[in-house]
Amino acid sequence: MRVLALSPGPLALQLDRLPALVSLCEQVGATLQVACAPTCRGAWDLIPQVEKILPFDFEASPTLADWANLLGCVREPDFQVCLNFAEGQQVNLMLSMSHIPTRIASSGFSSTEIISPGEGWCAQRLASFLKPLGCTLDADRFSLALSSKDLDAARAEQPAGEGPMLLLAPAGSTGDWPEQRWTSLPESIAQRLKGLRTLQLSPELPLNRRAAAVASSDVVLSSCPVTQRLAVYNGVPLVALGAQPENLPNRPEIRCLGHQADLSALKDGEVLQALGF
């Protein structure tokens, strides 16, 4: 079986969809092609089920020619299923002219199955997309299988020593926790825990390298939604600044702290306590 996913949205949303698409492919023995913005392809390169990426930026006001080209791409292979996360008249018109027999979405006249949002944290809510196919989803069990090459490279970039590794990953956006607090926090922790190693993750790293850096750490402190999801998918203890608890799985090693709109109000002591100090 071959599955098509039409996947608009930023990188964090792409990562939210990984557990559902991987679970579907594993349960029905399918391969996957994904239409997404070129800047988001790194998310789908993390999973082996992806056969092909179809570069298509849904948010860039595609022209009729762009939609026609995408239609050609989806009509040529023999797709049996489409999970459509996009909305709008153009995408529905395009899908209605495709030969895909099962088209699942939350709305749209081209859909053969209309689903309602599921329950649970953000990745688990997509279980409703799998239900019409007789498949189930346990997003909390999903984990990334990273290459040994990327993991070795990540470990080589860590500070020398045998102490615990704290990875800092600020979002770097307006309203983030102030930069000086990201800088001073390791010094405060080092006074309480000798041998602590810290590294600040660069958002410029390719996503596979960022995932490996997360997986090679002992704990992650991050206000970046992408890094937060990478920590969840690698089973690494996480303090997620600005994240809503309902958007992450309920695990003892995951703690949500502060509100996205007011991270500057967070004190060092609150973050230290969340980290266990």
PDB file of N, CA and C in Angstrom, residues 136-203:
ATOM      1  N   THR A 136      -4.954   1.798  14.988  1.00  0.00           N
ATOM      2  CA  THR A 136      -4.932   2.475  16.271  1.00  0.00           C
ATOM      3  C   THR A 136      -3.634   3.261  16.409  1.00  0.00           C
ATOM      4  N   LEU A 137      -3.605   4.103  17.424  1.00  0.00           N
ATOM      5  CA  LEU A 137      -2.419   4.929  17.658  1.00  0.00           C
ATOM      6  C   LEU A 137      -2.142   5.036  19.148  1.00  0.00           C
ATOM      7  N   ASP A 138      -0.912   4.752  19.524  1.00  0.00           N
ATOM      8  CA  ASP A 138      -0.418   5.040  20.871  1.00  0.00           C
ATOM      9  C   ASP A 138       0.812   5.920  20.686  1.00  0.00           C
ATOM     10  N   ALA A 139       0.566   7.224  20.550  1.00  0.00           N
ATOM     11  CA  ALA A 139       1.644   8.156  20.214  1.00  0.00           C
ATOM     12  C   ALA A 139       2.724   8.199  21.284  1.00  0.00           C
ATOM     13  N   ASP A 140       2.372   7.886  22.513  1.00  0.00           N
ATOM     14  CA  ASP A 140       3.349   7.949  23.599  1.00  0.00           C
ATOM     15  C   ASP A 140       4.440   6.894  23.446  1.00  0.00           C
ATOM     16  N   ARG A 141       4.194   5.873  22.668  1.00  0.00           N
ATOM     17  CA  ARG A 141       5.183   4.808  22.466  1.00  0.00           C
ATOM     18  C   ARG A 141       6.118   5.097  21.296  1.00  0.00           C
ATOM     19  N   PHE A 142       5.815   6.137  20.527  1.00  0.00           N
ATOM     20  CA  PHE A 142       6.630   6.434  19.352  1.00  0.00           C
ATOM     21  C   PHE A 142       8.011   6.941  19.765  1.00  0.00           C
ATOM     22  N   SER A 143       9.031   6.462  19.086  1.00  0.00           N
ATOM     23  CA  SER A 143      10.389   6.952  19.320  1.00  0.00           C
ATOM     24  C   SER A 143      11.135   7.018  17.996  1.00  0.00           C
ATOM     25  N   LEU A 144      12.099   7.891  17.943  1.00  0.00           N
ATOM     26  CA  LEU A 144      12.913   8.059  16.738  1.00  0.00           C
ATOM     27  C   LEU A 144      14.069   7.069  16.742  1.00  0.00           C
ATOM     28  N   ALA A 145      14.365   6.533  15.574  1.00  0.00           N
ATOM     29  CA  ALA A 145      15.538   5.676  15.402  1.00  0.00           C
ATOM     30  C   ALA A 145      16.589   6.490  14.650  1.00  0.00           C
ATOM     31  N   LEU A 146      17.535   7.046  15.390  1.00  0.00           N
ATOM     32  CA  LEU A 146      18.537   7.927  14.799  1.00  0.00           C
ATOM     33  C   LEU A 146      19.773   7.135  14.385  1.00  0.00           C
ATOM     34  N   SER A 147      20.488   7.659  13.420  1.00  0.00           N
ATOM     35  CA  SER A 147      21.666   6.949  12.919  1.00  0.00           C
ATOM     36  C   SER A 147      22.810   7.038  13.930  1.00  0.00           C
ATOM     37  N   SER A 148      23.614   5.982  13.982  1.00  0.00           N
ATOM     38  CA  SER A 148      24.772   5.973  14.877  1.00  0.00           C
ATOM     39  C   SER A 148      25.764   7.062  14.492  1.00  0.00           C
ATOM     40  N   LYS A 149      25.818   7.397  13.209  1.00  0.00           N
ATOM     41  CA  LYS A 149      26.725   8.461  12.752  1.00  0.00           C
ATOM     42  C   LYS A 149      26.341   9.796  13.374  1.00  0.00           C
ATOM     43  N   ASP A 150      25.046  10.130  13.350  1.00  0.00           N
ATOM     44  CA  ASP A 150      24.588  11.392  13.930  1.00  0.00           C
ATOM     45  C   ASP A 150      24.780  11.400  15.444  1.00  0.00           C
ATOM     46  N   LEU A 151      24.515  10.272  16.095  1.00  0.00           N
ATOM     47  CA  LEU A 151      24.682  10.198  17.545  1.00  0.00           C
ATOM     48  C   LEU A 151      26.143  10.340  17.944  1.00  0.00           C
ATOM     49  N   ASP A 152      27.041   9.708  17.188  1.00  0.00           N
ATOM     50  CA  ASP A 152      28.473   9.834  17.486  1.00  0.00           C
ATOM     51  C   ASP A 152      28.938  11.269  17.307  1.00  0.00           C
ATOM     52  N   ALA A 153      28.439  11.922  16.253  1.00  0.00           N
ATOM     53  CA  ALA A 153      28.818  13.317  16.011  1.00  0.00           C
ATOM     54  C   ALA A 153      28.318  14.216  17.138  1.00  0.00           C
ATOM     55  N   ALA A 154      27.103  13.954  17.630  1.00  0.00           N
ATOM     56  CA  ALA A 154      26.553  14.755  18.720  1.00  0.00           C
ATOM     57  C   ALA A 154      27.381  14.587  19.991  1.00  0.00           C
ATOM     58  N   ARG A 155      27.775  13.375  20.301  1.00  0.00           N
ATOM     59  CA  ARG A 155      28.572  13.144  21.508  1.00  0.00           C
ATOM     60  C   ARG A 155      29.945  13.804  21.393  1.00  0.00           C
ATOM     61  N   ALA A 156      30.500  13.813  20.185  1.00  0.00           N
ATOM     62  CA  ALA A 156      31.810  14.429  19.985  1.00  0.00           C
ATOM     63  C   ALA A 156      31.776  15.937  20.191  1.00  0.00           C
ATOM     64  N   GLU A 157      30.608  16.551  20.019  1.00  0.00           N
ATOM     65  CA  GLU A 157      30.477  18.001  20.175  1.00  0.00           C
ATOM     66  C   GLU A 157      30.160  18.420  21.608  1.00  0.00           C
ATOM     67  N   GLN A 158      29.935  17.458  22.471  1.00  0.00           N
ATOM     68  CA  GLN A 158      29.632  17.791  23.865  1.00  0.00           C
ATOM     69  C   GLN A 158      30.899  18.213  24.606  1.00  0.00           C
ATOM     70  N   PRO A 159      30.755  19.037  25.649  1.00  0.00           N
ATOM     71  CA  PRO A 159      31.917  19.379  26.474  1.00  0.00           C
ATOM     72  C   PRO A 159      32.521  18.124  27.094  1.00  0.00           C
ATOM     73  N   ALA A 160      33.829  18.153  27.296  1.00  0.00           N
ATOM     74  CA  ALA A 160      34.513  17.003  27.879  1.00  0.00           C
ATOM     75  C   ALA A 160      34.073  16.818  29.327  1.00  0.00           C
ATOM     76  N   GLY A 161      34.159  15.580  29.781  1.00  0.00           N
ATOM     77  CA  GLY A 161      33.810  15.271  31.162  1.00  0.00           C
ATOM     78  C   GLY A 161      32.850  14.113  31.252  1.00  0.00           C
ATOM     79  N   GLU A 162      32.600  13.700  32.500  1.00  0.00           N
ATOM     80  CA  GLU A 162      31.728  12.557  32.766  1.00  0.00           C
ATOM     81  C   GLU A 162      30.433  12.963  33.458  1.00  0.00           C
ATOM     82  N   GLY A 163      30.269  14.259  33.730  1.00  0.00           N
ATOM     83  CA  GLY A 163      29.096  14.718  34.450  1.00  0.00           C
ATOM     84  C   GLY A 163      27.856  14.712  33.587  1.00  0.00           C
ATOM     85  N   PRO A 164      26.694  14.934  34.200  1.00  0.00           N
ATOM     86  CA  PRO A 164      25.431  14.950  33.447  1.00  0.00           C
ATOM     87  C   PRO A 164      25.419  16.062  32.406  1.00  0.00           C
ATOM     88  N   MET A 165      24.728  15.789  31.302  1.00  0.00           N
ATOM     89  CA  MET A 165      24.697  16.700  30.159  1.00  0.00           C
ATOM     90  C   MET A 165      23.356  17.422  30.101  1.00  0.00           C
ATOM     91  N   LEU A 166      23.379  18.737  30.278  1.00  0.00           N
ATOM     92  CA  LEU A 166      22.192  19.574  30.176  1.00  0.00           C
ATOM     93  C   LEU A 166      22.208  20.300  28.838  1.00  0.00           C
ATOM     94  N   LEU A 167      21.177  20.092  28.045  1.00  0.00           N
ATOM     95  CA  LEU A 167      21.069  20.751  26.752  1.00  0.00           C
ATOM     96  C   LEU A 167      20.096  21.918  26.858  1.00  0.00           C
ATOM     97  N   LEU A 168      20.551  23.106  26.487  1.00  0.00           N
ATOM     98  CA  LEU A 168      19.724  24.297  26.489  1.00  0.00           C
ATOM     99  C   LEU A 168      19.290  24.597  25.059  1.00  0.00           C
ATOM    100  N   ALA A 169      17.995  24.829  24.876  1.00  0.00           N
ATOM    101  CA  ALA A 169      17.478  25.072  23.524  1.00  0.00           C
ATOM    102  C   ALA A 169      16.447  26.189  23.548  1.00  0.00           C
ATOM    103  N   PRO A 170      16.908  27.439  23.569  1.00  0.00           N
ATOM    104  CA  PRO A 170      15.960  28.556  23.514  1.00  0.00           C
ATOM    105  C   PRO A 170      15.328  28.673  22.137  1.00  0.00           C
ATOM    106  N   ALA A 171      14.098  29.175  22.123  1.00  0.00           N
ATOM    107  CA  ALA A 171      13.426  29.378  20.842  1.00  0.00           C
ATOM    108  C   ALA A 171      14.019  30.559  20.090  1.00  0.00           C
ATOM    109  N   GLY A 172      14.524  31.544  20.843  1.00  0.00           N
ATOM    110  CA  GLY A 172      15.111  32.707  20.209  1.00  0.00           C
ATOM    111  C   GLY A 172      14.105  33.659  19.602  1.00  0.00           C
ATOM    112  N   SER A 173      12.846  33.488  19.955  1.00  0.00           N
ATOM    113  CA  SER A 173      11.796  34.331  19.394  1.00  0.00           C
ATOM    114  C   SER A 173      11.444  35.455  20.364  1.00  0.00           C
ATOM    115  N   THR A 174      10.653  36.396  19.885  1.00  0.00           N
ATOM    116  CA  THR A 174      10.200  37.493  20.732  1.00  0.00           C
ATOM    117  C   THR A 174       9.407  36.947  21.920  1.00  0.00           C
ATOM    118  N   GLY A 175       9.736  37.408  23.114  1.00  0.00           N
ATOM    119  CA  GLY A 175       9.036  36.947  24.305  1.00  0.00           C
ATOM    120  C   GLY A 175       9.646  35.721  24.940  1.00  0.00           C
ATOM    121  N   ASP A 176      10.784  35.252  24.403  1.00  0.00           N
ATOM    122  CA  ASP A 176      11.446  34.088  24.984  1.00  0.00           C
ATOM    123  C   ASP A 176      12.020  34.446  26.359  1.00  0.00           C
ATOM    124  N   TRP A 177      12.376  33.422  27.112  1.00  0.00           N
ATOM    125  CA  TRP A 177      13.090  33.640  28.365  1.00  0.00           C
ATOM    126  C   TRP A 177      14.346  34.448  28.055  1.00  0.00           C
ATOM    127  N   PRO A 178      14.636  35.499  28.826  1.00  0.00           N
ATOM    128  CA  PRO A 178      15.740  36.403  28.477  1.00  0.00           C
ATOM    129  C   PRO A 178      17.078  35.688  28.288  1.00  0.00           C
ATOM    130  N   GLU A 179      17.834  36.184  27.335  1.00  0.00           N
ATOM    131  CA  GLU A 179      19.105  35.545  26.974  1.00  0.00           C
ATOM    132  C   GLU A 179      20.072  35.469  28.147  1.00  0.00           C
ATOM    133  N   GLN A 180      20.115  36.518  28.972  1.00  0.00           N
ATOM    134  CA  GLN A 180      21.056  36.513  30.085  1.00  0.00           C
ATOM    135  C   GLN A 180      20.744  35.421  31.095  1.00  0.00           C
ATOM    136  N   ARG A 181      19.464  35.024  31.167  1.00  0.00           N
ATOM    137  CA  ARG A 181      19.112  33.950  32.101  1.00  0.00           C
ATOM    138  C   ARG A 181      19.515  32.582  31.549  1.00  0.00           C
ATOM    139  N   TRP A 182      19.417  32.416  30.237  1.00  0.00           N
ATOM    140  CA  TRP A 182      19.938  31.189  29.629  1.00  0.00           C
ATOM    141  C   TRP A 182      21.439  31.077  29.906  1.00  0.00           C
ATOM    142  N   THR A 183      22.133  32.217  29.886  1.00  0.00           N
ATOM    143  CA  THR A 183      23.582  32.219  30.081  1.00  0.00           C
ATOM    144  C   THR A 183      23.973  31.969  31.529  1.00  0.00           C
ATOM    145  N   SER A 184      23.227  32.562  32.464  1.00  0.00           N
ATOM    146  CA  SER A 184      23.608  32.454  33.871  1.00  0.00           C
ATOM    147  C   SER A 184      23.137  31.158  34.529  1.00  0.00           C
ATOM    148  N   LEU A 185      22.151  30.513  33.959  1.00  0.00           N
ATOM    149  CA  LEU A 185      21.590  29.313  34.596  1.00  0.00           C
ATOM    150  C   LEU A 185      22.629  28.203  34.808  1.00  0.00           C
ATOM    151  N   PRO A 186      23.448  27.864  33.809  1.00  0.00           N
ATOM    152  CA  PRO A 186      24.432  26.789  34.049  1.00  0.00           C
ATOM    153  C   PRO A 186      25.359  27.078  35.220  1.00  0.00           C
ATOM    154  N   GLU A 187      25.713  28.349  35.411  1.00  0.00           N
ATOM    155  CA  GLU A 187      26.574  28.696  36.534  1.00  0.00           C
ATOM    156  C   GLU A 187      25.862  28.440  37.854  1.00  0.00           C
ATOM    157  N   SER A 188      24.580  28.749  37.907  1.00  0.00           N
ATOM    158  CA  SER A 188      23.809  28.510  39.130  1.00  0.00           C
ATOM    159  C   SER A 188      23.710  27.023  39.434  1.00  0.00           C
ATOM    160  N   ILE A 189      23.509  26.213  38.379  1.00  0.00           N
ATOM    161  CA  ILE A 189      23.403  24.761  38.586  1.00  0.00           C
ATOM    162  C   ILE A 189      24.750  24.176  38.989  1.00  0.00           C
ATOM    163  N   ALA A 190      25.821  24.676  38.383  1.00  0.00           N
ATOM    164  CA  ALA A 190      27.160  24.146  38.661  1.00  0.00           C
ATOM    165  C   ALA A 190      27.545  24.331  40.120  1.00  0.00           C
ATOM    166  N   GLN A 191      26.993  25.346  40.776  1.00  0.00           N
ATOM    167  CA  GLN A 191      27.257  25.537  42.198  1.00  0.00           C
ATOM    168  C   GLN A 191      26.619  24.443  43.040  1.00  0.00           C
ATOM    169  N   ARG A 192      25.599  23.813  42.501  1.00  0.00           N
ATOM    170  CA  ARG A 192      24.890  22.762  43.227  1.00  0.00           C
ATOM    171  C   ARG A 192      25.301  21.361  42.762  1.00  0.00           C
ATOM    172  N   LEU A 193      25.772  21.272  41.544  1.00  0.00           N
ATOM    173  CA  LEU A 193      26.114  19.958  40.969  1.00  0.00           C
ATOM    174  C   LEU A 193      27.452  20.058  40.257  1.00  0.00           C
ATOM    175  N   LYS A 194      28.480  19.556  40.898  1.00  0.00           N
ATOM    176  CA  LYS A 194      29.817  19.618  40.303  1.00  0.00           C
ATOM    177  C   LYS A 194      29.894  18.670  39.103  1.00  0.00           C
ATOM    178  N   GLY A 195      30.604  19.101  38.092  1.00  0.00           N
ATOM    179  CA  GLY A 195      30.796  18.270  36.908  1.00  0.00           C
ATOM    180  C   GLY A 195      29.725  18.437  35.855  1.00  0.00           C
ATOM    181  N   LEU A 196      28.745  19.301  36.134  1.00  0.00           N
ATOM    182  CA  LEU A 196      27.683  19.515  35.143  1.00  0.00           C
ATOM    183  C   LEU A 196      28.272  20.004  33.825  1.00  0.00           C
ATOM    184  N   ARG A 197      27.792  19.416  32.733  1.00  0.00           N
ATOM    185  CA  ARG A 197      28.163  19.881  31.400  1.00  0.00           C
ATOM    186  C   ARG A 197      26.940  20.502  30.739  1.00  0.00           C
ATOM    187  N   THR A 198      27.131  21.591  30.044  1.00  0.00           N
ATOM    188  CA  THR A 198      26.013  22.240  29.360  1.00  0.00           C
ATOM    189  C   THR A 198      26.408  22.574  27.928  1.00  0.00           C
ATOM    190  N   LEU A 199      25.399  22.592  27.081  1.00  0.00           N
ATOM    191  CA  LEU A 199      25.595  22.947  25.677  1.00  0.00           C
ATOM    192  C   LEU A 199      24.325  23.629  25.198  1.00  0.00           C
ATOM    193  N   GLN A 200      24.481  24.742  24.499  1.00  0.00           N
ATOM    194  CA  GLN A 200      23.320  25.425  23.932  1.00  0.00           C
ATOM    195  C   GLN A 200      23.158  25.000  22.484  1.00  0.00           C
ATOM    196  N   LEU A 201      21.963  24.516  22.163  1.00  0.00           N
ATOM    197  CA  LEU A 201      21.694  23.967  20.845  1.00  0.00           C
ATOM    198  C   LEU A 201      21.477  25.085  19.832  1.00  0.00           C
ATOM    199  N   SER A 202      22.154  24.986  18.712  1.00  0.00           N
ATOM    200  CA  SER A 202      21.982  25.977  17.657  1.00  0.00           C
ATOM    201  C   SER A 202      20.756  25.628  16.808  1.00  0.00           C
ATOM    202  N   PRO A 203      19.833  26.581  16.632  1.00  0.00           N
ATOM    203  CA  PRO A 203      18.668  26.310  15.777  1.00  0.00           C
ATOM    204  C   PRO A 203      19.027  26.187  14.302  1.00  0.00           C
TER     205      PRO A 203
END
